[in-house]
XYZ file of C-alpha atoms in Angstrom:
527
model
C 19.053 -23.223 -6.658
C 21.813 -23.135 -8.899
C 25.307 -22.783 -8.620
C 24.968 -21.965 -11.978
C 21.562 -20.799 -12.674
C 24.084 -16.270 -13.758
C 22.188 -16.843 -17.613
C 25.743 -15.180 -19.686
C 26.657 -16.525 -22.927
C 29.936 -17.581 -23.294
C 32.398 -15.135 -25.089
C 30.891 -11.215 -25.030
C 33.039 -9.487 -27.396
C 34.529 -6.268 -25.472
C 33.887 -4.575 -28.758
C 30.152 -4.473 -28.813
C 30.166 -2.887 -26.014
C 30.696 -0.236 -28.167
C 28.565 -0.566 -30.911
C 24.830 2.197 -30.266
C 21.777 -0.161 -29.853
C 20.041 -0.944 -33.118
C 16.527 0.182 -32.614
C 13.770 -2.150 -34.076
C 10.088 -2.247 -33.771
C 9.963 -4.265 -30.753
C 12.230 -3.045 -28.254
C 12.648 -6.096 -26.608
C 11.319 -9.419 -25.695
C 11.042 -8.500 -21.508
C 8.181 -6.752 -21.583
C 6.847 -3.435 -19.580
C 4.219 -2.630 -17.254
C 3.269 0.822 -17.340
C 1.300 2.436 -14.269
C -1.068 4.893 -16.143
C -0.933 8.237 -13.520
C -1.470 12.792 -13.190
C 2.026 12.317 -15.679
C 1.410 9.378 -17.367
C -2.872 9.774 -18.990
C -2.567 12.453 -22.525
C -3.658 9.978 -24.907
C 0.121 12.332 -26.060
C 1.684 10.311 -23.246
C -0.240 7.414 -23.666
C 0.775 7.378 -27.026
C 4.854 8.111 -27.242
C 4.897 4.891 -24.485
C 3.163 3.018 -26.502
C 5.424 3.924 -29.520
C 8.462 3.532 -26.188
C 7.127 -0.304 -25.696
C 4.744 -0.550 -23.268
C 2.863 -3.061 -23.703
C 0.397 -3.816 -20.230
C -1.684 -0.262 -18.970
C -1.751 -0.545 -14.967
C -4.038 0.987 -13.185
C -3.554 1.523 -9.890
C -6.976 1.843 -7.477
C -4.695 2.288 -4.664
C -4.986 5.843 -5.947
C -7.776 7.411 -7.769
C -11.558 7.214 -8.120
C -13.704 5.395 -11.412
C -13.744 8.946 -13.256
C -10.284 9.569 -13.315
C -9.527 5.830 -13.886
C -12.383 5.578 -16.936
C -10.428 8.517 -18.824
C -7.512 7.403 -18.482
C -8.468 4.228 -19.756
C -10.524 6.352 -23.007
C -7.450 7.443 -23.441
C -5.391 4.865 -23.468
C -7.416 3.326 -26.232
C -7.728 6.079 -28.543
C -3.346 6.136 -28.491
C -3.907 2.520 -29.169
C -6.435 3.221 -32.658
C -3.989 5.839 -33.134
C -0.680 3.732 -33.176
C -1.784 0.361 -33.479
C 0.390 -0.767 -30.547
C -1.763 -3.875 -28.610
C -2.107 -3.142 -25.450
C -3.220 -5.601 -23.060
C -5.350 -3.266 -18.717
C -5.038 -4.733 -15.799
C -6.696 -3.385 -12.160
C -4.376 -3.249 -9.545
C -6.401 -3.469 -6.614
C -5.139 -1.287 -3.320
C -5.609 -4.959 -1.287
C -5.469 -4.519 2.703
C -2.888 -1.614 2.764
C -2.424 0.331 5.491
C -1.871 4.058 4.824
C -1.234 7.752 6.860
C -4.725 10.411 4.622
C -2.110 13.937 5.485
C -5.611 16.241 4.226
C -3.295 19.746 4.260
C -0.625 18.080 2.386
C 1.965 19.736 4.063
C 5.147 18.772 4.076
C 5.499 16.916 7.232
C 8.702 17.248 8.651
C 10.520 13.790 11.392
C 14.066 14.386 13.685
C 15.388 10.352 14.690
C 15.130 9.618 18.647
C 11.809 11.445 18.753
C 7.919 10.112 18.543
C 5.193 9.690 16.205
C 2.068 8.389 17.592
C -0.302 5.757 14.316
C -3.964 6.282 15.630
C -6.980 5.600 13.813
C -9.038 8.219 14.175
C -8.482 8.972 11.476
C -10.691 12.594 11.824
C -7.074 13.953 12.968
C -5.356 16.205 10.681
C -1.303 14.335 10.844
C 1.977 16.894 11.960
C 4.893 15.167 12.661
C 2.991 14.262 15.951
C 0.207 12.126 15.529
C -0.504 9.785 11.859
C -3.570 9.283 11.261
C -3.995 5.126 9.886
C -6.473 3.403 8.233
C -6.809 0.326 10.011
C -7.736 0.426 14.094
C -6.283 -3.417 14.675
C -1.878 -1.663 14.334
C -2.384 -2.163 18.265
C -3.094 -5.091 17.947
C -0.989 -6.566 15.629
C 1.877 -4.865 16.850
C 4.320 -5.733 20.068
C 7.523 -3.003 21.237
C 10.313 -3.226 18.784
C 8.887 -4.019 15.837
C 9.278 -1.972 12.793
C 7.466 -0.055 10.496
C 8.331 1.658 7.885
C 6.378 4.255 5.875
C 6.312 6.340 2.734
C 5.037 7.508 -0.429
C 3.353 5.768 -3.026
C 5.150 3.114 -1.109
C 8.514 2.962 0.932
C 11.526 3.394 -0.956
C 14.415 3.748 1.275
C 15.476 6.908 0.135
C 16.867 8.055 3.996
C 14.982 11.527 3.068
C 11.850 11.012 1.840
C 10.715 7.898 3.371
C 10.427 6.849 7.300
C 11.853 3.831 9.642
C 9.812 3.924 12.903
C 10.235 1.380 15.294
C 7.752 1.021 18.226
C 7.851 1.928 21.166
C 4.863 1.413 23.218
C 1.218 0.344 23.021
C -1.559 2.692 24.765
C -4.568 1.504 23.661
C -5.592 2.483 20.378
C -3.234 3.885 20.179
C 0.880 3.000 18.712
C 3.471 5.254 19.822
C 7.133 4.672 17.399
C 10.309 6.507 17.842
C 12.010 8.052 14.812
C 14.971 5.883 13.396
C 16.126 7.977 11.114
C 14.658 12.503 9.801
C 12.850 12.802 6.647
C 10.606 14.842 5.317
C 7.105 13.291 3.987
C 5.797 14.803 1.158
C 1.872 14.387 -1.125
C -1.441 13.916 0.597
C -1.034 9.965 1.344
C 1.670 8.120 2.769
C 1.781 4.214 2.830
C 2.619 2.139 5.911
C 3.535 -1.133 6.065
C 4.454 -3.220 9.155
C 7.550 -6.251 8.031
C 6.953 -9.137 8.944
C 3.624 -8.777 11.139
C -0.008 -10.357 9.984
C -2.330 -8.557 9.424
C -5.609 -9.189 9.840
C -7.382 -7.038 6.883
C -8.756 -9.136 3.145
C -6.865 -9.613 0.790
C -9.928 -8.681 -1.733
C -11.550 -5.678 0.521
C -15.252 -4.281 0.029
C -13.776 -1.542 -1.896
C -11.622 -3.705 -4.251
C -14.677 -5.131 -5.153
C -17.146 -2.818 -6.375
C -14.261 -1.343 -8.770
C -13.492 -5.447 -10.299
C -17.936 -5.238 -10.374
C -18.681 -1.773 -12.462
C -14.931 -0.295 -14.009
C -14.096 -4.164 -14.858
C -16.390 -5.653 -15.794
C -17.672 -2.563 -17.846
C -14.213 -2.934 -19.597
C -13.487 -6.635 -19.540
C -10.172 -5.905 -17.894
C -7.223 -8.612 -18.993
C -4.616 -8.578 -15.702
C -5.888 -8.695 -12.485
C -3.165 -7.830 -10.029
C -4.504 -9.222 -6.083
C -1.879 -7.374 -4.054
C -0.615 -8.728 -0.784
C -1.307 -12.098 -1.691
C -0.822 -13.911 1.291
C -2.572 -17.803 0.712
C -2.896 -19.594 -2.356
C -6.728 -19.691 -0.385
C -6.596 -15.920 -1.835
C -6.593 -16.513 -5.355
C -9.118 -18.639 -5.126
C -11.960 -16.844 -3.571
C -10.574 -13.579 -6.100
C -10.899 -16.359 -9.893
C -14.554 -17.941 -7.963
C -15.592 -13.466 -7.285
C -14.309 -13.285 -11.595
C -16.224 -16.211 -12.588
C -20.000 -15.191 -10.920
C -19.073 -11.717 -12.906
C -19.383 -13.496 -16.386
C -17.707 -11.167 -18.663
C -13.903 -11.167 -15.977
C -14.635 -15.073 -16.284
C -11.072 -15.113 -18.570
C -9.670 -12.567 -16.547
C -5.879 -13.679 -15.187
C -5.031 -13.895 -11.838
C -0.821 -12.403 -10.841
C -0.644 -12.420 -7.265
C 1.202 -9.332 -6.243
C 4.058 -11.096 -3.476
C 4.315 -8.426 -0.425
C 5.493 -9.924 2.025
C 6.665 -12.583 4.282
C 3.806 -14.524 4.826
C 2.555 -14.547 1.116
C 6.477 -15.712 0.469
C 6.610 -18.072 2.997
C 3.252 -19.768 0.360
C 5.122 -19.451 -2.025
C 4.187 -22.319 -4.391
C 0.479 -23.019 -4.078
C -0.125 -19.357 -4.189
C 1.872 -20.616 -7.419
C -0.260 -22.990 -8.056
C -3.238 -21.316 -8.883
C -2.230 -18.139 -9.480
C -2.703 -17.102 -14.521
C 1.012 -14.713 -13.405
C 3.571 -13.671 -10.552
C 3.827 -10.768 -9.563
C 7.339 -9.695 -6.863
C 6.503 -6.504 -5.030
C 10.531 -5.780 -4.359
C 8.817 -2.579 -2.966
C 6.844 -4.596 0.296
C 8.995 -7.207 0.222
C 12.268 -5.857 -0.432
C 11.927 -4.349 3.317
C 9.786 -7.056 4.551
C 13.670 -9.090 4.205
C 17.148 -8.787 4.613
C 19.143 -6.359 2.592
C 21.352 -9.579 2.031
C 18.245 -11.967 1.010
C 16.707 -9.716 -1.406
C 18.589 -11.523 -4.213
C 17.819 -14.661 -3.555
C 13.801 -14.857 -3.483
C 14.646 -12.794 -6.834
C 16.494 -15.223 -8.417
C 14.338 -18.342 -6.588
C 11.366 -17.327 -7.927
C 11.277 -16.115 -11.498
C 13.296 -19.313 -11.828
C 10.284 -21.816 -10.626
C 8.204 -19.530 -12.100
C 10.139 -20.074 -15.530
C 9.965 -23.809 -14.297
C 5.679 -22.917 -14.316
C 5.680 -21.749 -17.708
C 3.940 -18.201 -15.716
C 5.049 -15.515 -17.004
C 6.946 -13.737 -13.891
C 6.833 -10.156 -13.744
C 9.380 -7.726 -11.207
C 8.548 -3.824 -9.816
C 10.654 -1.203 -8.406
C 13.949 -1.332 -10.521
C 14.300 2.124 -11.671
C 13.008 4.525 -8.715
C 15.746 6.680 -9.153
C 13.313 7.504 -13.086
C 11.185 9.220 -11.181
C 12.710 12.595 -10.721
C 15.853 12.016 -12.960
C 16.403 11.637 -16.753
C 19.510 8.454 -16.309
C 18.951 5.702 -14.055
C 21.706 4.547 -11.535
C 24.258 2.610 -12.575
C 23.352 -0.327 -10.431
C 19.805 0.006 -11.414
C 20.525 0.341 -14.889
C 23.075 -3.386 -14.043
C 20.132 -4.379 -12.206
C 17.409 -4.193 -15.176
C 20.161 -6.593 -17.581
C 20.175 -8.970 -14.170
C 16.205 -9.485 -13.949
C 16.237 -10.318 -18.020
C 19.147 -12.782 -17.346
C 17.162 -14.582 -14.022
C 15.096 -15.038 -16.759
C 12.128 -12.610 -15.551
C 8.817 -12.549 -18.639
C 8.016 -8.015 -18.057
C 9.408 -5.349 -15.696
C 7.074 -3.807 -14.210
C 7.504 0.498 -13.714
C 5.487 2.504 -10.644
C 5.766 5.619 -10.129
C 7.906 6.113 -12.468
C 5.980 6.058 -14.334
C 2.218 6.991 -12.582
C 3.535 10.343 -11.659
C 7.603 10.172 -12.818
C 9.123 13.375 -14.476
C 10.169 10.927 -17.816
C 7.621 8.492 -18.524
C 8.539 7.995 -21.854
C 12.543 8.354 -21.129
C 12.036 5.750 -18.673
C 9.974 3.274 -20.694
C 12.516 3.605 -23.750
C 15.614 3.328 -21.419
C 14.399 -0.042 -19.584
C 13.767 -1.773 -23.286
C 17.714 -0.494 -24.117
C 18.962 -2.194 -21.037
C 16.548 -5.696 -21.635
C 17.655 -6.021 -25.322
C 20.972 -5.883 -24.179
C 20.221 -8.274 -21.462
C 18.644 -10.604 -24.441
C 21.326 -11.055 -26.444
C 23.613 -12.263 -24.129
C 20.858 -14.424 -22.471
C 22.445 -18.140 -22.542
C 19.275 -19.648 -23.858
C 21.302 -22.630 -25.017
C 21.759 -23.340 -20.886
C 17.891 -22.304 -20.281
C 17.240 -25.223 -22.521
C 18.057 -27.877 -21.308
C 17.207 -27.015 -18.341
C 13.954 -26.348 -18.926
C 13.737 -30.384 -20.094
C 15.521 -31.551 -17.647
C 12.966 -30.032 -15.359
C 9.978 -30.837 -17.198
C 11.262 -34.883 -17.348
C 10.097 -37.541 -19.374
C 7.438 -38.930 -20.897
C 6.958 -35.112 -21.835
C 2.748 -33.704 -22.088
C 2.460 -34.147 -26.048
C 1.825 -30.237 -26.205
C 5.321 -30.056 -24.097
C 7.115 -31.860 -26.351
C 5.793 -30.067 -29.399
C 6.763 -26.463 -28.076
C 9.890 -28.054 -26.810
C 11.453 -29.522 -30.280
C 9.378 -25.612 -31.728
C 12.195 -24.174 -30.478
C 14.468 -25.700 -30.641
C 14.215 -26.627 -34.624
C 14.541 -22.644 -34.918
C 17.485 -22.460 -33.363
C 19.242 -24.316 -35.149
C 18.259 -23.783 -38.614
C 18.652 -19.285 -37.319
C 14.561 -19.020 -38.393
C 13.246 -14.893 -37.714
C 10.971 -15.610 -35.767
C 8.116 -18.536 -34.914
C 4.683 -18.545 -36.384
C 2.843 -19.825 -33.345
C -1.412 -20.666 -34.318
C -3.800 -20.502 -31.897
C -6.604 -20.082 -30.275
C -6.145 -19.939 -26.249
C -2.980 -19.022 -26.260
C -1.354 -21.882 -24.419
C 1.192 -23.705 -27.318
C 2.184 -20.778 -28.156
C 2.532 -19.454 -24.397
C 4.019 -22.963 -24.325
C 5.829 -22.118 -27.102
C 7.201 -18.994 -25.250
C 8.302 -20.743 -21.977
C 11.377 -22.524 -23.834
C 13.016 -18.388 -23.985
C 13.657 -18.894 -28.318
C 15.824 -16.308 -29.046
C 13.988 -14.971 -31.958
C 10.185 -13.506 -31.027
C 7.011 -16.037 -31.452
C 4.119 -14.767 -33.678
C 0.685 -15.169 -31.853
C -1.228 -16.490 -34.622
C -5.075 -16.663 -31.732
C -7.684 -17.177 -34.338
C -10.788 -17.011 -32.371
C -13.716 -19.267 -31.367
C -17.674 -19.078 -32.302
C -19.357 -19.416 -28.566
C -23.050 -18.707 -26.796
C -24.104 -18.575 -23.871
C -27.355 -19.011 -24.769
C -28.268 -15.356 -25.343
C -26.462 -14.752 -28.025
C -23.540 -15.897 -30.048
C -19.414 -13.639 -29.992
C -16.423 -14.378 -30.803
C -12.885 -15.731 -28.735
C -10.111 -14.613 -29.557
C -9.334 -11.097 -27.747
C -7.943 -11.484 -24.971
C -6.201 -14.349 -25.616
C -4.341 -12.143 -28.271
C -3.747 -9.496 -25.370
C -2.975 -11.601 -22.627
C 0.498 -12.178 -24.113
C 1.308 -9.190 -24.113
C 2.809 -9.831 -21.078
C 5.270 -13.089 -22.413
C 7.956 -12.839 -22.533
C 9.394 -12.593 -27.252
C 5.749 -13.170 -27.318
C 4.414 -10.450 -30.318
C -0.202 -11.278 -30.345
C -1.735 -9.936 -33.936
C -5.325 -11.670 -33.644
C -6.606 -13.083 -37.228
C -9.706 -13.577 -39.287
C -11.849 -15.169 -37.886
C -13.532 -16.585 -40.981
C -10.067 -18.932 -40.634
C -9.714 -22.200 -38.633
C -7.498 -22.659 -35.794
C -6.759 -26.891 -37.570
C -6.159 -26.691 -41.108
C -7.030 -29.958 -43.309
C -4.252 -28.800 -45.134
C -0.651 -28.599 -44.637
C -0.482 -25.395 -44.781
C -2.908 -22.160 -43.400
C -2.472 -20.625 -46.766
C -4.394 -17.622 -46.282
C -3.756 -16.613 -41.903
C -0.157 -17.275 -42.424
C 0.559 -14.933 -45.770
C -1.243 -12.347 -43.451
C 1.375 -13.357 -40.987
C 4.199 -12.679 -42.725
C 2.799 -10.044 -43.463
C 2.328 -8.720 -40.613
C 6.033 -10.508 -39.914
C 6.938 -8.351 -42.510
C 6.060 -5.041 -41.567
C 7.304 -5.670 -38.274
C 11.274 -5.387 -39.367
C 10.896 -9.487 -38.151
C 11.124 -10.950 -41.704
C 12.832 -11.047 -44.522
C 13.577 -12.557 -48.605
C 15.516 -15.889 -47.690
C 14.876 -16.017 -44.287
C 13.654 -19.097 -42.254
C 10.353 -19.588 -40.194
C 9.237 -22.118 -38.312
C 5.267 -22.621 -38.115
C 3.315 -24.451 -35.222
C -0.186 -25.402 -36.539
C -2.512 -28.069 -36.088
C -3.299 -29.982 -38.841
C -6.382 -32.794 -38.925
C -6.040 -33.827 -34.377
C -2.450 -33.301 -35.046
C 0.048 -30.764 -34.236
C 2.208 -30.078 -36.666
C 5.711 -27.739 -36.294
C 7.426 -26.990 -40.054
C 10.350 -25.333 -41.351
C 9.799 -22.375 -44.640
C 12.173 -20.402 -46.416
C 10.496 -17.002 -47.818
C 11.270 -16.438 -50.837
C 12.028 -13.070 -53.104
């Protein structure tokens, strides 16, 4: 890791700190993934979330059944239609998640130094003495002195709403633990995390496969969040499974790193995955607290250099119940942006939080402020150096487009693309201005029916920092024989004007294919 890793543009005028934040069509270049649930599934609330800046909706299948999530998704479609804001869909698998079911839903109080028994006998009622769990192999995986965390949704780190247990003894299939802190657990389902322990369960469970092959296929999901990814083989197996489902062969797989095992095999996982989600909930308790910042900086840097989206979770936990984040959380969001993060993922904050819309809006404003002082010059030089020479043709065009846009102070970069790859490469160099990714559909066939590609490619841009997609009319080709694809360009510029990012006399950098060649050109808009 480089010693100059903190990317802050110098100098920052103190007066600018007191200036009010300006509202804009794009709240921030950094994207926001919102988890839809009990407090955020009505058309009204989802519409407000989209307007506030949410560009990816996450459906967490650890909670709720297919019917529940389908109803939420239909509401999302209604909200997209009414707001005219694009939104991608992410299916988050349950994976090998260990849970405690509290059938009575009565609060359970635990006192420090008392004991509680974890048992695979799920017929038992959860109480302060016994926790029935959904895994019969825990007694074989743990030993005396091991640490186990339990909390609602995920272990929060709060000493009053989550509990830290230490294994005292193993009795047959049962695990007897000493309670290390007094806490009251509420809700019907608690998540259990055994720190630095290998859990011998498949990454893609039978339940996950059923959800993907029914709900996922029906709704043509854009992203699969692969929970508890531990090896590159996990991603390969998931990809193989998706490819067998036909319609999901284009679905991108985001490996969710939430254990020391996943971190150990991170480099090979990154090679296989389309993007990475750093689950700071579980991984943040697998690692010593003083190491958490280090893994975030190293991992985001590796994702940036690979040109793959990096998504960070658990940034404003306190906003689940409060209208404002803590000072530390606000700083944490900004630091994630300065590290190079593509997207912030909100979990409990929007799922069951009291202020889902305000949370998205607040996080977006913090991201926008951090982007203003992001040291793009240092980042650009470092990325070019990492890529090395000779550059590939596409990499060279992408970096040249960004360099040109910065030199001429362009207000936007417009990239014509059919696969989305060229636009993602431009975004990899983190230009200071938005990149309008104009996806031009291609006609394709599977010998049974003809269809246009493009919808997947457009929506999958919605998790990449700085990329703002639009789907062009399929009658206009992605490759043009003349030097300017006039009609599509006019549509893109009109969209830019309507969005407030392009105005008269602005300079615009355009990246497109002309015949077999890729061209970067600069135009100045007239009145």
